[in-house]
């Protein structure tokens, strides 16, 4: 007992794994309070140098390997911990905003600087999707999902095609292609 007392007196850590858990959880809670979510960015370290990103990633692995108690899982869930692939979740969130934009506007040609009401840069995301497709970095599943809602891959081609289609209608109705500058089609195309 005397040896235990001596170790206790100098602050000996009897359960270093639990201490590391508590330290990480405390930092994650602070991050959650400050940011409103627990999606810790890659390589993120706290002000005191704690590598919260690594700790965060390890929690996912521990849960996957079933080496984390249900109590700890529940504590992390209270901080809206995201157990899945954050990049996939972000893509799905952006896509849901694109679908909403489509429902409200009838097209997917989102302006480049367009932001959603909560500040999400949807126009920038759209540009990234076009670039990913062009560079061959887009999965077939994502390609299919975007195509299903009529995603505009070449925003410059669409207005030209629309104008050409309207010009053909004008020609069919009038027998010539000299369109007055003030002319508007039945469906409002100018």
Tab-separated table of C-alpha atoms in Angstrom:
chain	number	residue	atom	x	y	z
A	1	UNK	CA	0.000	0.000	0.000
A	2	UNK	CA	2.855	2.369	0.802
A	3	UNK	CA	4.182	2.073	-2.782
A	4	UNK	CA	0.719	2.792	-4.206
A	5	UNK	CA	0.404	5.811	-1.954
A	6	UNK	CA	3.793	7.085	-3.095
A	7	UNK	CA	2.808	6.689	-6.755
A	8	UNK	CA	-0.524	8.413	-6.138
A	9	UNK	CA	1.306	11.252	-4.430
A	10	UNK	CA	3.289	12.041	-7.592
A	11	UNK	CA	0.183	11.801	-9.825
A	12	UNK	CA	0.790	8.366	-11.293
A	13	UNK	CA	-1.751	7.657	-14.075
A	14	UNK	CA	-3.286	4.244	-13.401
A	15	UNK	CA	-5.289	4.239	-16.639
A	16	UNK	CA	-3.466	6.212	-19.362
A	17	UNK	CA	-5.859	5.065	-22.104
A	18	UNK	CA	-8.830	6.441	-20.193
A	19	UNK	CA	-6.927	9.664	-19.490
A	20	UNK	CA	-6.170	10.064	-23.203
A	21	UNK	CA	-9.856	9.423	-23.982
A	22	UNK	CA	-10.949	12.092	-21.500
A	23	UNK	CA	-8.414	14.582	-22.886
A	24	UNK	CA	-9.559	13.958	-26.462
A	25	UNK	CA	-13.232	14.067	-25.556
A	26	UNK	CA	-12.731	17.345	-23.706
A	27	UNK	CA	-11.030	18.878	-26.758
A	28	UNK	CA	-13.733	17.544	-29.082
A	29	UNK	CA	-16.431	19.024	-26.845
A	30	UNK	CA	-14.692	22.423	-26.977
A	31	UNK	CA	-14.445	22.120	-30.786
A	32	UNK	CA	-18.149	21.220	-30.973
A	33	UNK	CA	-19.203	24.182	-28.842
A	34	UNK	CA	-17.052	26.565	-30.906
A	35	UNK	CA	-18.052	25.220	-34.352
A	36	UNK	CA	-21.512	23.683	-33.974
A	37	UNK	CA	-20.344	20.313	-35.321
A	38	UNK	CA	-17.771	17.632	-34.615
A	39	UNK	CA	-16.350	17.183	-38.125
A	40	UNK	CA	-12.731	17.844	-37.242
A	41	UNK	CA	-10.643	18.924	-40.270
A	42	UNK	CA	-7.671	16.861	-41.374
A	43	UNK	CA	-4.432	17.704	-39.479
A	44	UNK	CA	-6.315	19.821	-36.923
A	45	UNK	CA	-4.473	20.451	-33.658
A	46	UNK	CA	-5.774	22.317	-30.651
A	47	UNK	CA	-4.048	25.412	-29.301
A	48	UNK	CA	-2.148	23.255	-26.799
A	49	UNK	CA	-0.886	20.955	-29.593
A	50	UNK	CA	-3.287	18.040	-29.098
A	51	UNK	CA	-3.811	16.281	-32.444
A	52	UNK	CA	-7.604	16.224	-32.398
A	53	UNK	CA	-7.789	15.073	-36.011
A	54	UNK	CA	-5.922	11.849	-35.248
A	55	UNK	CA	-7.882	11.272	-32.047
A	56	UNK	CA	-11.138	11.806	-33.996
A	57	UNK	CA	-10.126	9.366	-36.755
A	58	UNK	CA	-9.055	6.750	-34.197
A	59	UNK	CA	-12.496	6.847	-32.536
A	60	UNK	CA	-14.026	5.753	-35.858
A	61	UNK	CA	-11.530	2.912	-36.137
A	62	UNK	CA	-12.067	1.809	-32.530
A	63	UNK	CA	-15.818	1.695	-33.063
A	64	UNK	CA	-15.411	-0.174	-36.334
A	65	UNK	CA	-13.206	-2.742	-34.540
A	66	UNK	CA	-15.796	-2.923	-31.739
A	67	UNK	CA	-13.181	-1.834	-29.203
A	68	UNK	CA	-15.109	1.147	-27.846
A	69	UNK	CA	-17.693	0.985	-25.084
A	70	UNK	CA	-21.298	1.844	-25.852
A	71	UNK	CA	-21.066	4.578	-23.214
A	72	UNK	CA	-18.273	6.305	-25.163
A	73	UNK	CA	-20.162	5.889	-28.440
A	74	UNK	CA	-23.170	7.563	-26.816
A	75	UNK	CA	-21.031	10.424	-25.475
A	76	UNK	CA	-19.675	11.048	-28.980
A	77	UNK	CA	-23.171	10.833	-30.462
A	78	UNK	CA	-24.213	13.637	-28.112
A	79	UNK	CA	-21.703	15.798	-30.025
A	80	UNK	CA	-23.227	14.769	-33.385
A	81	UNK	CA	-20.156	12.673	-34.134
A	82	UNK	CA	-20.119	11.590	-37.790
A	83	UNK	CA	-19.145	7.939	-38.031
A	84	UNK	CA	-19.190	7.699	-41.819
A	85	UNK	CA	-17.078	9.225	-44.557
A	86	UNK	CA	-17.235	12.998	-44.072
A	87	UNK	CA	-16.429	13.690	-47.733
A	88	UNK	CA	-19.351	11.518	-48.822
A	89	UNK	CA	-21.638	13.229	-46.320
A	90	UNK	CA	-20.529	16.664	-47.573
A	91	UNK	CA	-21.129	15.620	-51.187
A	92	UNK	CA	-24.611	14.392	-50.303
A	93	UNK	CA	-25.374	17.626	-48.435
A	94	UNK	CA	-24.304	19.700	-51.445
A	95	UNK	CA	-26.331	17.494	-53.753
A	96	UNK	CA	-29.436	17.935	-51.596
A	97	UNK	CA	-29.026	21.728	-51.909
A	98	UNK	CA	-28.635	21.337	-55.664
A	99	UNK	CA	-31.895	19.353	-55.787
A	100	UNK	CA	-33.591	22.084	-53.765
A	101	UNK	CA	-32.215	24.721	-56.162
A	102	UNK	CA	-33.538	22.653	-59.072
A	103	UNK	CA	-37.006	22.359	-57.493
A	104	UNK	CA	-37.149	26.122	-56.916
A	105	UNK	CA	-35.636	27.245	-60.249
A	106	UNK	CA	-36.367	24.455	-62.737
A	107	UNK	CA	-32.697	24.042	-63.728
A	108	UNK	CA	-29.296	23.142	-62.304
A	109	UNK	CA	-27.291	25.943	-63.877
A	110	UNK	CA	-26.296	27.466	-60.529
A	111	UNK	CA	-24.441	30.815	-60.749
A	112	UNK	CA	-20.749	30.493	-59.857
A	113	UNK	CA	-20.963	32.765	-56.784
A	114	UNK	CA	-24.288	31.383	-55.517
A	115	UNK	CA	-24.478	30.604	-51.802
A	116	UNK	CA	-27.290	28.867	-49.967
A	117	UNK	CA	-29.082	30.592	-47.072
A	118	UNK	CA	-26.708	28.886	-44.628
A	119	UNK	CA	-23.611	30.065	-46.543
A	120	UNK	CA	-22.788	26.885	-48.444
A	121	UNK	CA	-20.975	27.819	-51.674
A	122	UNK	CA	-23.127	25.776	-54.035
A	123	UNK	CA	-21.834	27.528	-57.153
A	124	UNK	CA	-18.260	26.596	-56.244
A	125	UNK	CA	-19.315	22.997	-55.601
A	126	UNK	CA	-20.994	22.888	-59.028
A	127	UNK	CA	-17.738	24.033	-60.656
A	128	UNK	CA	-15.869	21.293	-58.779
A	129	UNK	CA	-18.270	18.651	-60.072
A	130	UNK	CA	-17.722	19.797	-63.653
A	131	UNK	CA	-13.951	19.753	-63.144
A	132	UNK	CA	-14.045	16.284	-61.541
A	133	UNK	CA	-16.008	14.907	-64.489
A	134	UNK	CA	-13.708	16.553	-67.006
A	135	UNK	CA	-10.634	15.071	-65.289
A	136	UNK	CA	-12.244	11.626	-65.007
A	137	UNK	CA	-12.359	11.755	-61.197
A	138	UNK	CA	-16.102	11.291	-60.774
A	139	UNK	CA	-17.672	7.977	-59.878
A	140	UNK	CA	-20.305	6.568	-62.192
A	141	UNK	CA	-22.817	6.679	-59.337
A	142	UNK	CA	-22.360	10.426	-58.825
A	143	UNK	CA	-22.455	11.002	-62.568
A	144	UNK	CA	-25.740	9.103	-62.812
A	145	UNK	CA	-27.300	10.932	-59.851
A	146	UNK	CA	-26.391	14.336	-61.296
A	147	UNK	CA	-27.594	13.369	-64.772
A	148	UNK	CA	-30.940	12.234	-63.326
A	149	UNK	CA	-31.772	15.813	-62.352
A	150	UNK	CA	-30.548	17.282	-65.633
A	151	UNK	CA	-27.194	18.575	-64.415
A	152	UNK	CA	-25.702	21.071	-66.883
A	153	UNK	CA	-22.145	19.906	-67.617
A	154	UNK	CA	-21.341	22.685	-70.089
A	155	UNK	CA	-23.133	25.871	-68.995
A	156	UNK	CA	-21.988	27.744	-72.104
A	157	UNK	CA	-23.492	25.203	-74.500
A	158	UNK	CA	-26.990	25.220	-72.981
A	159	UNK	CA	-27.911	28.845	-73.823
A	160	UNK	CA	-26.658	28.360	-77.379
A	161	UNK	CA	-28.702	25.173	-77.821
A	162	UNK	CA	-31.769	26.924	-76.370
A	163	UNK	CA	-31.275	29.875	-78.729
A	164	UNK	CA	-30.825	27.581	-81.709
A	165	UNK	CA	-33.993	25.681	-80.828
A	166	UNK	CA	-35.934	28.949	-80.547
A	167	UNK	CA	-34.492	30.190	-83.846
A	168	UNK	CA	-35.686	27.007	-85.579
A	169	UNK	CA	-39.193	27.607	-84.182
A	170	UNK	CA	-39.091	31.224	-85.380
A	171	UNK	CA	-37.953	30.106	-88.850
A	172	UNK	CA	-40.712	27.491	-89.051
A	173	UNK	CA	-43.342	30.112	-88.101
A	174	UNK	CA	-41.970	33.027	-90.166
A	175	UNK	CA	-39.961	31.503	-93.035
A	176	UNK	CA	-36.814	33.542	-92.247
A	177	UNK	CA	-34.202	34.023	-89.504
A	178	UNK	CA	-34.217	37.825	-89.231
A	179	UNK	CA	-35.473	38.058	-85.655
A	180	UNK	CA	-36.423	41.539	-84.378
A	181	UNK	CA	-34.413	42.498	-81.276
A	182	UNK	CA	-37.635	43.053	-79.314
A	183	UNK	CA	-39.019	39.581	-80.148
A	184	UNK	CA	-39.914	37.232	-77.300
A	185	UNK	CA	-41.014	33.644	-77.850
A	186	UNK	CA	-44.246	32.298	-76.412
A	187	UNK	CA	-42.302	30.782	-73.528
A	188	UNK	CA	-40.453	34.072	-72.814
A	189	UNK	CA	-37.129	33.452	-74.572
A	190	UNK	CA	-35.565	36.672	-75.813
